[in-house]
Tab-separated table of C-alpha atoms and ligand atoms in Angstrom:
chain	number	residue	atom	x	y	z
S	1	MET	CA	-34.553	-17.742	-24.144
S	2	THR	CA	-30.860	-18.485	-23.106
S	3	GLU	CA	-30.181	-19.673	-19.783
S	4	ARG	CA	-29.980	-17.058	-17.383
S	5	CYS	CA	-29.886	-16.874	-13.615
S	6	SER	CA	-32.964	-15.511	-11.808
S	7	ALA	CA	-32.674	-12.023	-10.205
S	8	ARG	CA	-33.680	-13.603	-7.112
S	9	ALA	CA	-30.765	-16.142	-7.320
S	10	LEU	CA	-28.308	-13.345	-8.018
S	11	ASP	CA	-29.523	-11.179	-5.061
S	12	ALA	CA	-29.431	-14.132	-2.711
S	13	ALA	CA	-25.905	-14.749	-3.785
S	14	ASP	CA	-24.865	-11.099	-3.594
S	15	PRO	CA	-22.230	-10.502	-0.979
S	16	LEU	CA	-23.336	-6.894	-0.957
S	17	ALA	CA	-27.112	-7.521	-0.676
S	18	PRO	CA	-27.047	-6.592	3.027
S	19	PHE	CA	-26.130	-2.911	2.248
S	20	ARG	CA	-29.369	-2.395	0.431
S	21	GLY	CA	-31.135	-2.651	3.734
S	22	ARG	CA	-29.256	0.364	5.253
S	23	PHE	CA	-30.813	2.824	2.685
S	24	LEU	CA	-34.067	4.542	3.709
S	25	ASP	CA	-36.883	2.659	2.207
S	26	PRO	CA	-38.324	4.832	-0.435
S	27	GLY	CA	-42.012	3.522	0.036
S	28	PRO	CA	-44.393	2.229	-2.329
S	29	SER	CA	-44.223	5.219	-4.930
S	30	VAL	CA	-40.681	3.611	-6.061
S	31	VAL	CA	-40.695	0.229	-7.791
S	32	ALA	CA	-37.279	0.325	-9.258
S	33	TYR	CA	-34.701	3.292	-8.799
S	34	LEU	CA	-32.217	3.059	-11.635
S	35	ASP	CA	-30.847	6.711	-11.077
S	36	GLY	CA	-28.567	6.239	-8.219
S	37	ASN	CA	-25.882	7.834	-10.517
S	38	SER	CA	-27.651	11.094	-10.762
S	39	LEU	CA	-28.982	11.475	-7.309
S	40	GLY	CA	-28.214	8.564	-4.841
S	41	ARG	CA	-30.597	7.406	-2.235
S	42	PRO	CA	-30.221	8.365	1.313
S	43	LEU	CA	-28.852	6.017	4.086
S	44	ALA	CA	-31.511	5.325	6.930
S	45	GLU	CA	-29.116	6.543	9.505
S	46	THR	CA	-28.635	10.201	7.745
S	47	GLY	CA	-31.646	11.633	9.289
S	48	ALA	CA	-30.304	10.815	12.796
S	49	HIS	CA	-26.831	11.664	12.104
S	50	LEU	CA	-28.003	14.942	11.016
S	51	TRP	CA	-30.194	15.631	14.031
S	52	SER	CA	-27.272	14.679	16.135
S	53	PHE	CA	-25.114	17.030	14.357
S	54	VAL	CA	-27.648	19.842	14.849
S	55	ALA	CA	-28.217	19.011	18.423
S	56	ARG	CA	-24.665	18.334	19.628
S	57	GLU	CA	-22.232	20.219	17.164
S	58	TRP	CA	-24.238	23.144	15.936
S	59	GLY	CA	-26.703	23.552	18.827
S	60	ASP	CA	-24.433	23.012	21.799
S	61	ARG	CA	-20.867	23.938	20.624
S	62	LEU	CA	-22.055	26.768	18.473
S	63	ILE	CA	-19.302	29.006	17.274
S	64	ARG	CA	-16.780	27.122	19.356
S	65	ALA	CA	-17.058	24.302	16.916
S	66	TRP	CA	-15.304	25.930	14.214
S	67	ASP	CA	-12.145	25.987	16.402
S	68	GLU	CA	-12.929	22.505	17.916
S	69	SER	CA	-13.624	20.742	14.523
S	70	TRP	CA	-15.121	22.422	11.513
S	71	MET	CA	-12.155	24.301	10.404
S	72	ASP	CA	-10.383	20.948	9.498
S	73	PHE	CA	-13.527	18.931	8.739
S	74	PRO	CA	-13.308	19.553	5.035
S	75	PHE	CA	-9.846	18.198	4.935
S	76	ARG	CA	-10.469	15.366	7.371
S	77	LEU	CA	-13.236	14.120	5.232
S	78	GLY	CA	-11.338	14.740	1.936
S	79	ASP	CA	-8.583	12.578	3.564
S	80	ARG	CA	-10.881	9.973	4.300
S	81	LEU	CA	-12.571	9.982	0.664
S	82	GLY	CA	-9.032	10.047	-0.773
S	83	GLU	CA	-8.046	6.795	0.991
S	84	VAL	CA	-11.187	4.886	0.548
S	85	CYS	CA	-12.226	6.093	-2.988
S	86	LEU	CA	-9.335	7.787	-4.812
S	87	GLY	CA	-6.195	6.287	-3.960
S	88	ALA	CA	-4.767	9.611	-2.593
S	89	ALA	CA	-2.557	9.949	0.255
S	90	ALA	CA	-3.563	12.253	3.011
S	91	GLY	CA	-3.296	16.113	2.420
S	92	GLN	CA	-4.488	16.319	-1.111
S	93	CYS	CA	-8.333	16.361	-1.009
S	94	VAL	CA	-10.695	18.870	0.071
S	95	VAL	CA	-14.765	18.786	0.143
S	96	ALA	CA	-15.971	22.236	-0.900
S	97	ASP	CA	-17.984	24.110	-3.403
S	98	SER	CA	-19.838	22.507	-6.318
S	99	THR	CA	-18.286	20.379	-9.106
S	100	SER	CA	-18.727	23.292	-11.531
S	101	VAL	CA	-16.974	26.021	-9.149
S	102	LEU	CA	-14.059	23.581	-8.623
S	103	ILE	CA	-13.595	22.965	-12.307
S	104	TYR	CA	-13.207	26.671	-12.877
S	105	LYS	CA	-10.662	26.738	-9.950
S	106	LEU	CA	-8.819	23.920	-11.187
S	107	LEU	CA	-8.798	25.239	-14.972
S	108	ARG	CA	-7.683	28.476	-14.069
S	109	ALA	CA	-4.939	27.415	-11.736
S	110	ALA	CA	-3.674	24.902	-14.320
S	111	LEU	CA	-3.455	27.573	-17.146
S	112	ALA	CA	-1.823	29.784	-14.527
S	113	ALA	CA	0.951	27.209	-13.846
S	114	ALA	CA	1.736	27.279	-17.712
S	115	PRO	CA	1.940	30.782	-18.802
S	116	GLU	CA	3.538	29.740	-21.916
S	117	ARG	CA	0.845	27.387	-22.987
S	118	ASP	CA	-2.723	28.307	-24.304
S	119	GLU	CA	-4.747	25.271	-25.178
S	120	ILE	CA	-7.260	23.232	-23.343
S	121	VAL	CA	-7.888	19.658	-24.518
S	122	MET	CA	-11.385	18.295	-23.814
S	123	SER	CA	-14.204	16.262	-25.410
S	124	ARG	CA	-17.618	17.276	-27.106
S	125	GLY	CA	-19.096	14.189	-25.164
S	126	ASP	CA	-18.291	15.981	-21.615
S	127	PHE	CA	-21.086	16.774	-19.470
S	128	PRO	CA	-22.178	20.404	-20.212
S	129	THR	CA	-20.993	22.143	-17.174
S	130	ASP	CA	-17.570	21.089	-17.886
S	131	ARG	CA	-17.741	22.529	-21.540
S	132	TYR	CA	-19.334	25.591	-20.508
S	133	LEU	CA	-16.822	26.323	-17.831
S	134	ALA	CA	-13.945	25.762	-20.220
S	135	GLU	CA	-15.653	28.005	-22.757
S	136	GLY	CA	-15.846	30.801	-19.917
S	137	VAL	CA	-12.314	30.374	-18.899
S	138	ALA	CA	-11.145	30.389	-22.404
S	139	ALA	CA	-12.890	33.775	-23.068
S	140	GLU	CA	-11.483	35.167	-19.965
S	141	THR	CA	-7.922	33.983	-20.446
S	142	GLY	CA	-7.506	33.876	-24.363
S	143	ALA	CA	-6.915	29.961	-24.083
S	144	ARG	CA	-8.124	28.123	-27.179
S	145	ILE	CA	-10.124	24.629	-26.465
S	146	VAL	CA	-8.929	21.783	-28.526
S	147	TRP	CA	-12.150	19.461	-28.940
S	148	LEU	CA	-11.990	15.732	-29.041
S	149	GLU	CA	-15.072	14.307	-30.838
S	150	PRO	CA	-15.694	10.610	-29.426
S	151	SER	CA	-18.538	8.418	-30.839
S	152	MET	CA	-21.775	8.765	-28.919
S	153	ASP	CA	-21.505	5.059	-27.713
S	154	GLY	CA	-17.862	5.374	-26.912
S	155	GLY	CA	-15.379	7.799	-25.253
S	156	VAL	CA	-11.847	9.331	-25.319
S	157	SER	CA	-9.002	6.912	-26.417
S	158	VAL	CA	-5.352	7.435	-25.396
S	159	GLU	CA	-4.461	7.827	-29.127
S	160	SER	CA	-6.970	10.483	-29.811
S	161	VAL	CA	-5.393	12.339	-26.864
S	162	ALA	CA	-1.827	11.693	-27.940
S	163	GLU	CA	-2.678	13.086	-31.341
S	164	VAL	CA	-3.661	16.479	-30.205
S	165	VAL	CA	-1.637	17.331	-27.164
S	166	GLY	CA	1.608	19.265	-27.506
S	167	GLU	CA	3.865	22.007	-26.542
S	168	ARG	CA	0.895	24.435	-26.364
S	169	THR	CA	-1.311	22.224	-24.225
S	170	ALA	CA	-1.623	23.650	-20.820
S	171	VAL	CA	-4.161	21.254	-19.536
S	172	VAL	CA	-6.337	18.032	-20.567
S	173	LEU	CA	-9.938	18.211	-18.961
S	174	LEU	CA	-11.794	14.740	-19.210
S	175	SER	CA	-14.238	12.674	-17.579
S	176	HIS	CA	-12.913	9.423	-16.134
S	177	ILE	CA	-16.523	7.980	-16.962
S	178	ALA	CA	-18.496	9.699	-19.661
S	179	TYR	CA	-21.882	10.869	-18.467
S	180	ARG	CA	-23.743	9.573	-21.450
S	181	SER	CA	-22.141	6.382	-22.763
S	182	GLY	CA	-20.597	5.275	-19.413
S	183	PHE	CA	-17.351	4.795	-21.424
S	184	LEU	CA	-14.466	4.354	-18.816
S	185	ALA	CA	-11.367	6.112	-19.968
S	186	ASP	CA	-7.760	4.754	-19.376
S	187	ALA	CA	-6.835	7.456	-16.932
S	188	PRO	CA	-3.384	6.359	-16.191
S	189	ALA	CA	-2.505	6.326	-19.918
S	190	ILE	CA	-4.160	9.401	-20.855
S	191	THR	CA	-2.394	11.053	-17.901
S	192	ALA	CA	0.964	9.668	-19.232
S	193	ALA	CA	0.314	10.769	-22.817
S	194	ALA	CA	-0.441	14.496	-21.589
S	195	HIS	CA	2.686	14.578	-19.303
S	196	ALA	CA	4.728	13.412	-21.918
S	197	THR	CA	4.384	16.874	-23.666
S	198	GLY	CA	4.527	18.765	-20.407
S	199	ALA	CA	0.600	19.217	-20.150
S	200	ARG	CA	-1.159	18.403	-16.776
S	201	VAL	CA	-4.606	16.823	-16.345
S	202	ILE	CA	-7.703	17.325	-14.708
S	203	TRP	CA	-9.848	14.263	-14.237
S	204	ASP	CA	-13.559	14.832	-13.660
S	205	LEU	CA	-14.633	11.935	-11.362
S	206	CYS	CA	-18.379	12.408	-11.150
S	207	HIS	CA	-19.508	9.158	-12.474
S	208	SER	CA	-16.716	7.112	-11.207
S	209	VAL	CA	-16.029	7.942	-7.491
S	210	GLY	CA	-17.540	5.196	-5.573
S	211	ALA	CA	-18.173	3.000	-8.378
S	212	VAL	CA	-14.895	2.033	-9.800
S	213	PRO	CA	-11.470	1.724	-7.906
S	214	MET	CA	-8.631	4.428	-8.788
S	215	SER	CA	-5.355	5.122	-7.712
S	216	LEU	CA	-4.749	8.973	-8.145
S	217	ASP	CA	-1.293	9.133	-6.651
S	218	ALA	CA	0.009	5.959	-8.486
S	219	TRP	CA	-1.399	7.383	-11.890
S	220	GLU	CA	0.382	10.655	-11.161
S	221	VAL	CA	-2.743	12.593	-11.732
S	222	ASP	CA	-2.305	16.518	-11.392
S	223	TYR	CA	-5.792	17.526	-10.471
S	224	ALA	CA	-9.328	15.803	-9.973
S	225	VAL	CA	-12.759	16.843	-9.153
S	226	GLY	CA	-15.826	15.065	-8.570
S	227	CYS	CA	-19.083	15.447	-6.991
S	228	THR	CA	-20.722	13.580	-3.825
S	229	TYR	CA	-24.351	13.211	-4.602
S	230	LYS	CA	-24.246	10.251	-7.116
S	231	TYR	CA	-22.487	7.177	-6.014
S	232	LEU	CA	-21.585	8.848	-2.779
S	233	ASN	CA	-25.351	9.352	-1.858
S	234	GLY	CA	-24.462	12.927	-0.171
S	235	GLY	CA	-27.992	14.263	-0.864
S	236	PRO	CA	-28.958	16.906	-3.261
S	237	GLY	CA	-26.403	19.731	-3.630
S	238	ALA	CA	-23.828	17.906	-1.436
S	239	PRO	CA	-20.558	19.837	-1.906
S	240	ALA	CA	-17.988	18.463	-4.324
S	241	PHE	CA	-14.253	17.388	-3.760
S	242	ALA	CA	-11.134	18.310	-5.332
S	243	TYR	CA	-7.662	16.638	-5.595
S	244	VAL	CA	-4.571	18.590	-5.960
S	245	ALA	CA	-1.366	16.461	-6.114
S	246	ALA	CA	1.136	17.501	-3.363
S	247	ARG	CA	3.827	18.676	-5.760
S	248	HIS	CA	1.357	21.351	-7.222
S	249	GLN	CA	-0.048	22.879	-4.011
S	250	ASP	CA	2.829	25.347	-3.094
S	251	SER	CA	2.402	27.065	-6.511
S	252	PHE	CA	-1.284	26.585	-6.787
S	253	GLN	CA	-2.876	29.990	-7.923
S	254	GLN	CA	-6.520	30.482	-6.602
S	255	PRO	CA	-8.699	32.456	-8.834
S	256	LEU	CA	-11.397	33.163	-6.264
S	257	SER	CA	-9.310	34.325	-3.456
S	258	GLY	CA	-11.531	34.390	-0.399
S	259	TRP	CA	-10.740	34.681	3.392
S	260	MET	CA	-11.157	31.225	4.077
S	261	GLY	CA	-8.444	30.290	1.799
S	262	ALA	CA	-6.104	32.764	3.241
S	263	ALA	CA	-3.053	32.147	5.534
S	264	ASP	CA	-4.730	33.485	8.492
S	265	PRO	CA	-8.508	34.184	8.002
S	266	PHE	CA	-8.898	35.424	11.600
S	267	ALA	CA	-6.060	38.007	11.411
S	268	MET	CA	-8.259	40.112	9.034
S	269	THR	CA	-5.139	41.536	7.614
S	270	SER	CA	-4.417	42.644	4.042
S	271	PRO	CA	-3.678	41.850	1.287
S	272	TYR	CA	-4.566	38.215	0.369
S	273	ALA	CA	-1.817	35.650	1.292
S	274	PRO	CA	-2.783	31.877	0.316
S	275	ALA	CA	-2.932	29.339	3.115
S	276	ALA	CA	-0.466	26.471	2.841
S	277	GLY	CA	-1.584	23.147	1.464
S	278	MET	CA	-5.134	22.317	0.326
S	279	ARG	CA	-6.620	25.028	2.356
S	280	ARG	CA	-5.896	27.615	-0.278
S	281	LEU	CA	-8.429	26.018	-2.354
S	282	LEU	CA	-11.366	27.270	-0.159
S	283	THR	CA	-12.848	30.498	-0.871
S	284	GLY	CA	-15.893	31.003	1.585
S	285	THR	CA	-17.126	29.257	4.722
S	286	PRO	CA	-17.410	25.598	3.676
S	287	PRO	CA	-20.852	23.841	3.921
S	288	ILE	CA	-20.166	21.699	6.987
S	289	LEU	CA	-23.936	20.804	7.448
S	290	ALA	CA	-24.313	19.661	3.867
S	291	MET	CA	-21.226	17.211	4.291
S	292	GLN	CA	-22.632	15.135	7.095
S	293	PRO	CA	-24.318	12.485	5.064
S	294	LEU	CA	-21.053	11.839	3.492
S	295	VAL	CA	-19.428	10.590	6.765
S	296	GLU	CA	-21.501	7.479	7.081
S	297	MET	CA	-21.509	6.897	3.394
S	298	VAL	CA	-17.628	6.966	2.946
S	299	ALA	CA	-17.432	4.432	5.993
S	300	MET	CA	-19.861	2.231	4.239
S	301	ILE	CA	-17.759	2.089	1.122
S	302	ALA	CA	-14.792	1.179	3.121
S	303	GLU	CA	-16.753	-1.615	4.775
S	304	ALA	CA	-17.966	-3.065	1.392
S	305	GLY	CA	-14.791	-2.379	-0.335
S	306	ILE	CA	-14.391	-0.590	-3.626
S	307	ASP	CA	-13.205	-3.826	-5.419
S	308	ALA	CA	-16.263	-5.623	-4.320
S	309	ILE	CA	-18.361	-2.633	-5.350
S	310	ARG	CA	-16.779	-2.725	-8.863
S	311	ALA	CA	-17.504	-6.511	-9.116
S	312	LYS	CA	-21.207	-6.161	-8.515
S	313	SER	CA	-21.342	-2.970	-10.821
S	314	VAL	CA	-19.889	-5.129	-13.681
S	315	MET	CA	-22.296	-7.848	-13.018
S	316	LEU	CA	-25.228	-5.426	-13.047
S	317	THR	CA	-24.071	-3.673	-16.139
S	318	GLU	CA	-23.566	-7.172	-17.753
S	319	ARG	CA	-27.074	-8.204	-17.066
S	320	ALA	CA	-28.509	-4.902	-18.236
S	321	ILE	CA	-26.855	-5.202	-21.592
S	322	GLU	CA	-27.876	-9.027	-21.760
S	323	LEU	CA	-31.568	-8.284	-20.916
S	324	SER	CA	-31.626	-5.440	-23.303
S	325	ASP	CA	-30.156	-7.498	-26.003
S	326	GLU	CA	-32.960	-10.196	-25.630
S	327	LEU	CA	-35.756	-8.268	-24.702
S	328	LEU	CA	-35.503	-4.694	-25.880
S	329	ALA	CA	-33.475	-5.091	-29.003
S	330	PRO	CA	-36.412	-6.687	-30.883
S	331	PHE	CA	-38.108	-3.503	-30.632
S	332	GLY	CA	-35.479	-1.371	-32.176
S	333	VAL	CA	-33.478	-0.467	-28.903
S	334	ARG	CA	-29.765	0.119	-29.465
S	335	LEU	CA	-27.077	-0.093	-26.787
S	336	SER	CA	-25.102	3.213	-26.465
S	337	SER	CA	-22.457	1.966	-23.958
S	338	PRO	CA	-19.232	0.042	-24.413
S	339	ARG	CA	-19.850	-3.801	-24.548
S	340	ASP	CA	-16.613	-4.419	-22.960
S	341	ALA	CA	-16.843	-4.428	-19.114
S	342	ALA	CA	-13.171	-3.140	-18.900
S	343	GLN	CA	-14.426	0.039	-20.906
S	344	ARG	CA	-17.459	0.552	-18.905
S	345	GLY	CA	-18.477	2.298	-15.670
S	346	GLY	CA	-21.465	1.828	-13.529
S	347	HIS	CA	-24.182	2.716	-16.043
S	348	VAL	CA	-25.592	1.660	-19.284
S	349	THR	CA	-27.265	3.850	-22.024
S	350	ILE	CA	-29.814	2.467	-24.448
S	351	ASP	CA	-31.480	4.527	-27.166
S	352	HIS	CA	-34.834	4.382	-28.925
S	353	PRO	CA	-36.833	7.137	-30.477
S	354	ALA	CA	-39.861	6.737	-28.088
S	355	PHE	CA	-37.633	6.872	-25.018
S	356	GLU	CA	-38.473	10.604	-24.067
S	357	GLU	CA	-42.200	9.637	-23.813
S	358	VAL	CA	-41.415	6.183	-22.381
S	359	THR	CA	-39.364	7.862	-19.500
S	360	LEU	CA	-42.326	9.953	-18.540
S	361	GLN	CA	-44.663	6.979	-18.473
S	362	LEU	CA	-42.033	4.831	-16.382
S	363	TRP	CA	-41.593	7.591	-13.834
S	364	GLU	CA	-45.411	7.431	-13.205
S	365	GLN	CA	-45.179	3.838	-12.547
S	366	GLY	CA	-42.261	4.066	-10.050
S	367	VAL	CA	-39.679	2.991	-12.351
S	368	ILE	CA	-37.083	5.714	-12.260
S	369	PRO	CA	-34.136	5.935	-14.869
S	370	ASP	CA	-33.148	8.953	-16.369
S	371	PHE	CA	-33.504	10.289	-19.849
S	372	ARG	CA	-30.497	11.853	-21.796
S	373	PRO	CA	-31.124	13.440	-25.171
S	374	PRO	CA	-31.661	12.964	-27.968
S	375	ASP	CA	-33.297	9.538	-27.176
S	376	GLY	CA	-31.483	7.726	-24.565
S	377	ILE	CA	-32.555	5.954	-21.294
S	378	ARG	CA	-29.712	5.975	-18.757
S	379	LEU	CA	-29.708	2.756	-16.277
S	380	GLY	CA	-27.883	3.898	-13.306
S	381	LEU	CA	-27.047	0.985	-11.366
S	382	SER	CA	-25.628	1.808	-7.860
S	383	PRO	CA	-24.144	-1.286	-6.577
S	384	LEU	CA	-24.762	-0.628	-2.638
S	385	SER	CA	-28.538	0.104	-3.232
S	386	THR	CA	-29.577	-1.651	-6.525
S	387	SER	CA	-30.724	-5.114	-6.368
S	388	PHE	CA	-30.758	-7.427	-9.645
S	389	ALA	CA	-34.624	-7.740	-9.021
S	390	GLU	CA	-34.857	-3.973	-9.335
S	391	LEU	CA	-32.892	-4.050	-12.787
S	392	ASP	CA	-35.137	-6.703	-13.995
S	393	LEU	CA	-38.438	-4.821	-13.088
S	394	GLY	CA	-36.907	-1.800	-14.781
S	395	ILE	CA	-36.098	-3.658	-18.067
S	396	GLU	CA	-39.492	-5.445	-18.089
S	397	ALA	CA	-41.368	-2.114	-17.544
S	398	ILE	CA	-39.351	-0.547	-20.587
S	399	ARG	CA	-40.347	-3.673	-22.660
S	400	GLU	CA	-44.026	-3.338	-21.676
S	401	ALA	CA	-44.047	0.075	-22.585
S	402	LEU	CA	-42.400	-0.395	-26.026
S	403	ALA	CA	-45.022	-3.574	-26.619
S	404	ALA	CA	-47.886	-1.284	-25.777
S	405	ARG	CA	-46.707	0.970	-28.585
S	406	ALA	CA	-45.703	-1.730	-31.301
Q	1	PLP	C1	-22.995	15.666	-12.323
Q	1	PLP	C2	-21.775	16.188	-13.138
Q	1	PLP	C3	-21.481	17.503	-12.574
Q	1	PLP	C4	-22.287	18.304	-11.817
Q	1	PLP	O1	-21.655	19.478	-11.386
Q	1	PLP	P1	-22.468	20.321	-10.323
Q	1	PLP	O2	-21.603	21.521	-10.258
Q	1	PLP	O3	-22.335	19.472	-8.999
Q	1	PLP	O4	-23.735	20.710	-10.771
Q	1	PLP	C5	-20.348	17.947	-13.444
Q	1	PLP	N1	-19.558	17.110	-14.123
Q	1	PLP	C6	-20.023	15.950	-14.455
Q	1	PLP	C7	-19.231	15.080	-15.401
Q	1	PLP	C8	-21.069	15.439	-13.955
Q	1	PLP	O5	-21.434	14.059	-14.044
């Protein structure tokens, strides 16, 4: 046994520990929740906030609320998210649709902006919906996908991108943090490598927003997209967000031209003319109700500070790796995430052939990580809601499950 701080001591010294108390207590059926990167926990306040929204805004203001506040709400919330989490100045973010739909819109817009180019660069390690959408867009437009093939425990390097981008590349679509390995890509350097050949980039921020600091404006990112139900705790199916750099907005061509993205939705005129700025990204009526939990969550991230969140996130993932090396590796468990914290996001994946069955067993015991094929347990460590004690309980439960099989 190496000398290691107890989880209790780490929790006692954790400056973010008080935030954990603001989440809704899940009750005795949850012993350790290690899946906050798949579905974040609700804040205790969310129920009251939703009810207040129903009673005051929806119930009392009724249709008047569209004029009074809802028409601008997806942009106000987007601006706040941009400021607190994305390093984006106002006027470049909107909350709307799902990540999948927004990926479609951004891919089509990026291709439309470069009619002389016909290649999309992406990674085989990307999340399925990103790959499926690119395949669909390629079939629709005649574009060709150039696949990068990173290792299972790693991710996309600057060199691997620089090698394939060229005068035919319209757009590079990549995940800032790989959903399986947790590899944290060098977004500014990859963006610069794409730009050097005249290509644009779309960053998928699903696994990084709310967990790692970022500076989309300073990195000169073209487009970004991300979901709000992981580290942003927006709730199941909470709408996603998109970022479009100000310099690309006037020429942004929306493939799903609907009335809410039109210049004057209530003029009921024809034909379609796009609204100015980010409003043209909208298609239909935005899900205002489903955006409500995000208000408190973004405020809480601002209060905690994204740098402090990242610092705790690194401590949690370091400890997960240490504990796994010591307690799980003797059973044949392999680490499938980067060992270097600078290349790692907020989750850690470990592999073992028995993990599909082990995960089922863990869920029955109230220990909840998730399983990622072919044989990975993904430990999602959400800095504002995960304690060090919870992590220890989770690793111990995995050790016991493996020991019982040995
Ligand atoms: C979670 C996730 C998605 C989810 O897309 P939805 O449209 O919200 O279902 C997309 N891409 C990545 C990388 C993800 O991690």
